[in-house]
Amino acid sequence: KMFIGGLNWDTTDAEGLRKYFSEFGKVDACTIMRDPDGRSRGFAFLTFDEPESVNAVLARDHVLDGKSIDPKRAIPREEHLRNTRYFVGGLSPVTSADSMREFFSAFGKVVDATVMVDRESGRSKGFGFVTFEDATNSEQFVGKLGLILDDKQ
């Protein structure tokens, strides 16, 4: 199963998404997540028949409907319950997912890093999330003052 993030807000056709990803293997299910009013939330979940298809998708960059999209291996709900995902506030406007990943890799294996952006302007909202493979080193950074990322505390 894959999480497909960064969808264009105009990408509302699950069949179009299914068709795009079918070049990597047979798509079993494809669901674009929506607000209660029916508007796209900008992400989708996709399931392939064969697990190897996920690796093929992850091996390259993707652009759909004129926007670079961010497919990732979906993290099962049970794994989300083990607290390995952390809120990171006070980010510099120049902080990227890559610089967050690099910074936090000093504390353990980072499986995901995301900077939240405004859907209208595309600018950073000044916060994000970092997800580790496990929570063994969290005491080194959770609640600690003085951590500096991209010249900002």
mmCIF file of C-alpha atoms in Angstrom:
data_model
loop_
_atom_site.group_PDB
_atom_site.id
_atom_site.type_symbol
_atom_site.label_atom_id
_atom_site.label_comp_id
_atom_site.label_asym_id
_atom_site.label_seq_id
_atom_site.Cartn_x
_atom_site.Cartn_y
_atom_site.Cartn_z
ATOM 1 C CA LYS A 1 0.000 0.000 0.000
ATOM 2 C CA MET A 2 1.234 3.485 -0.829
ATOM 3 C CA PHE A 3 0.522 6.990 0.390
ATOM 4 C CA ILE A 4 0.492 9.448 -2.530
ATOM 5 C CA GLY A 5 1.075 12.956 -1.172
ATOM 6 C CA GLY A 6 1.289 16.366 -2.795
ATOM 7 C CA LEU A 7 -1.518 15.814 -5.283
ATOM 8 C CA ASN A 8 -2.669 18.791 -7.297
ATOM 9 C CA TRP A 9 -5.911 20.068 -5.723
ATOM 10 C CA ASP A 10 -7.482 19.586 -9.147
ATOM 11 C CA THR A 11 -6.560 15.880 -9.198
ATOM 12 C CA THR A 12 -9.960 14.458 -8.323
ATOM 13 C CA ASP A 13 -10.231 11.494 -10.670
ATOM 14 C CA ALA A 14 -9.146 8.249 -9.006
ATOM 15 C CA GLU A 15 -9.238 6.549 -12.422
ATOM 16 C CA GLY A 16 -6.636 8.993 -13.762
ATOM 17 C CA LEU A 17 -4.428 8.259 -10.753
ATOM 18 C CA ARG A 18 -4.958 4.521 -11.236
ATOM 19 C CA LYS A 19 -4.046 4.822 -14.933
ATOM 20 C CA TYR A 20 -0.846 6.758 -14.152
ATOM 21 C CA PHE A 21 0.373 4.205 -11.596
ATOM 22 C CA SER A 22 -0.690 1.172 -13.653
ATOM 23 C CA GLU A 23 2.557 1.561 -15.625
ATOM 24 C CA PHE A 24 4.273 0.177 -12.484
ATOM 25 C CA GLY A 25 1.961 -2.797 -12.002
ATOM 26 C CA LYS A 26 -1.672 -3.826 -11.565
ATOM 27 C CA VAL A 27 -3.437 -1.357 -9.256
ATOM 28 C CA ASP A 28 -5.795 -3.129 -6.892
ATOM 29 C CA ALA A 29 -7.351 -0.057 -5.200
ATOM 30 C CA CYS A 30 -7.055 3.704 -5.492
ATOM 31 C CA THR A 31 -8.755 6.236 -3.204
ATOM 32 C CA ILE A 32 -8.344 10.013 -3.231
ATOM 33 C CA MET A 33 -9.058 11.308 0.270
ATOM 34 C CA ARG A 34 -11.687 14.061 0.456
ATOM 35 C CA ASP A 35 -13.044 16.629 2.896
ATOM 36 C CA PRO A 36 -16.676 16.178 4.020
ATOM 37 C CA ASP A 37 -17.638 18.710 1.316
ATOM 38 C CA GLY A 38 -16.083 16.456 -1.354
ATOM 39 C CA ARG A 39 -12.922 18.511 -2.048
ATOM 40 C CA SER A 40 -9.652 16.640 -2.449
ATOM 41 C CA ARG A 41 -7.393 16.704 0.610
ATOM 42 C CA GLY A 42 -4.347 16.499 -1.682
ATOM 43 C CA PHE A 43 -3.419 12.884 -1.001
ATOM 44 C CA ALA A 44 -4.495 9.368 -1.874
ATOM 45 C CA PHE A 45 -3.905 5.734 -0.991
ATOM 46 C CA LEU A 46 -3.027 3.192 -3.638
ATOM 47 C CA THR A 47 -2.649 -0.586 -3.413
ATOM 48 C CA PHE A 48 -0.836 -2.740 -5.957
ATOM 49 C CA ASP A 49 -1.400 -6.451 -6.528
ATOM 50 C CA GLU A 50 2.363 -7.069 -6.372
ATOM 51 C CA PRO A 51 4.640 -5.602 -3.650
ATOM 52 C CA GLU A 52 7.480 -5.146 -6.188
ATOM 53 C CA SER A 53 5.421 -2.412 -7.864
ATOM 54 C CA VAL A 54 5.909 -0.194 -4.803
ATOM 55 C CA ASN A 55 9.700 -0.362 -5.221
ATOM 56 C CA ALA A 56 9.351 0.548 -8.911
ATOM 57 C CA VAL A 57 7.321 3.646 -7.978
ATOM 58 C CA LEU A 58 9.805 4.697 -5.286
ATOM 59 C CA ALA A 59 12.737 4.401 -7.705
ATOM 60 C CA ARG A 60 11.887 7.629 -9.562
ATOM 61 C CA ASP A 61 10.300 11.079 -9.300
ATOM 62 C CA HIS A 62 6.720 11.677 -10.409
ATOM 63 C CA VAL A 63 4.750 14.582 -11.875
ATOM 64 C CA LEU A 64 0.976 14.330 -12.208
ATOM 65 C CA ASP A 65 -1.365 17.068 -13.442
ATOM 66 C CA GLY A 66 1.580 19.479 -13.591
ATOM 67 C CA LYS A 67 2.628 18.956 -9.960
ATOM 68 C CA SER A 68 5.464 16.969 -8.436
ATOM 69 C CA ILE A 69 3.875 14.285 -6.243
ATOM 70 C CA ASP A 70 5.332 12.396 -3.300
ATOM 71 C CA PRO A 71 4.577 8.657 -3.245
ATOM 72 C CA LYS A 72 5.689 6.796 -0.111
ATOM 73 C CA ARG A 73 5.280 3.329 1.280
ATOM 74 C CA ALA A 74 2.194 3.544 3.522
ATOM 75 C CA ILE A 75 2.871 3.089 7.225
ATOM 76 C CA PRO A 76 0.303 0.682 8.710
ATOM 77 C CA ARG A 77 -2.074 2.238 11.244
ATOM 78 C CA GLU A 78 -0.739 0.006 14.046
ATOM 79 C CA GLU A 79 2.761 1.409 13.519
ATOM 80 C CA HIS A 80 1.397 4.937 13.857
ATOM 81 C CA LEU A 81 0.215 3.999 17.328
ATOM 82 C CA ARG A 82 3.802 3.371 18.415
ATOM 83 C CA ASN A 83 4.901 6.938 18.928
ATOM 84 C CA THR A 84 7.615 7.349 16.324
ATOM 85 C CA ARG A 85 6.135 10.463 14.661
ATOM 86 C CA TYR A 86 6.970 13.803 16.212
ATOM 87 C CA PHE A 87 5.728 17.346 15.700
ATOM 88 C CA VAL A 88 8.522 19.813 14.926
ATOM 89 C CA GLY A 89 7.573 23.479 15.393
ATOM 90 C CA GLY A 90 9.326 26.775 14.813
ATOM 91 C CA LEU A 91 10.877 25.780 11.497
ATOM 92 C CA SER A 92 12.776 28.284 9.394
ATOM 93 C CA PRO A 93 11.042 29.257 6.127
ATOM 94 C CA VAL A 94 13.972 27.633 4.274
ATOM 95 C CA THR A 95 13.739 24.273 6.068
ATOM 96 C CA SER A 96 12.962 21.436 3.667
ATOM 97 C CA ALA A 97 12.015 17.812 4.212
ATOM 98 C CA ASP A 98 15.567 16.912 3.163
ATOM 99 C CA SER A 99 17.227 19.220 5.705
ATOM 100 C CA MET A 100 14.882 17.911 8.437
ATOM 101 C CA ARG A 101 15.729 14.323 7.486
ATOM 102 C CA GLU A 102 19.459 15.093 7.569
ATOM 103 C CA PHE A 103 19.247 16.897 10.940
ATOM 104 C CA PHE A 104 17.128 14.265 12.709
ATOM 105 C CA SER A 105 19.088 11.310 11.300
ATOM 106 C CA ALA A 106 21.603 12.077 14.071
ATOM 107 C CA PHE A 107 18.942 10.728 16.494
ATOM 108 C CA GLY A 108 18.020 7.534 14.617
ATOM 109 C CA LYS A 109 16.801 6.141 11.295
ATOM 110 C CA VAL A 110 14.341 8.643 9.787
ATOM 111 C CA VAL A 111 11.639 7.013 7.673
ATOM 112 C CA ASP A 112 9.761 10.226 6.835
ATOM 113 C CA ALA A 113 10.180 13.985 7.179
ATOM 114 C CA THR A 114 7.513 16.450 6.099
ATOM 115 C CA VAL A 115 7.309 20.243 6.168
ATOM 116 C CA MET A 116 3.696 21.413 6.101
ATOM 117 C CA VAL A 117 2.990 24.010 3.404
ATOM 118 C CA ASP A 118 0.135 26.396 2.738
ATOM 119 C CA ARG A 119 -1.975 24.993 -0.086
ATOM 120 C CA GLU A 120 -2.516 28.436 -1.662
ATOM 121 C CA SER A 121 0.967 29.983 -1.497
ATOM 122 C CA GLY A 122 3.111 26.849 -1.287
ATOM 123 C CA ARG A 123 5.093 28.471 1.560
ATOM 124 C CA SER A 124 6.109 26.633 4.708
ATOM 125 C CA LYS A 125 3.702 26.876 7.638
ATOM 126 C CA GLY A 126 6.700 26.761 9.994
ATOM 127 C CA PHE A 127 6.077 23.251 11.294
ATOM 128 C CA GLY A 128 6.341 19.672 10.201
ATOM 129 C CA PHE A 129 6.673 16.085 11.311
ATOM 130 C CA VAL A 130 9.527 13.620 11.510
ATOM 131 C CA THR A 131 8.981 9.862 11.750
ATOM 132 C CA PHE A 132 11.617 7.456 13.025
ATOM 133 C CA GLU A 133 11.910 3.720 12.534
ATOM 134 C CA ASP A 134 11.657 3.364 16.314
ATOM 135 C CA ALA A 135 11.435 5.563 19.409
ATOM 136 C CA THR A 136 14.650 4.458 21.129
ATOM 137 C CA ASN A 137 16.408 7.860 21.031
ATOM 138 C CA SER A 138 13.452 10.195 21.486
ATOM 139 C CA GLU A 139 14.630 11.380 24.922
ATOM 140 C CA GLN A 140 17.550 13.071 23.128
ATOM 141 C CA PHE A 141 15.294 15.574 21.351
ATOM 142 C CA VAL A 142 11.707 15.525 22.679
ATOM 143 C CA GLY A 143 11.121 18.675 24.729
ATOM 144 C CA LYS A 144 14.746 19.781 24.433
ATOM 145 C CA LEU A 145 15.517 23.456 23.992
ATOM 146 C CA GLY A 146 18.425 24.691 21.941
ATOM 147 C CA LEU A 147 18.156 22.373 18.931
ATOM 148 C CA ILE A 148 19.156 24.414 15.862
ATOM 149 C CA LEU A 149 18.019 23.477 12.359
ATOM 150 C CA ASP A 150 18.744 25.719 9.364
ATOM 151 C CA ASP A 151 20.079 28.490 11.664
ATOM 152 C CA LYS A 152 16.838 28.598 13.687
ATOM 153 C CA GLN A 153 16.283 27.319 17.225
#
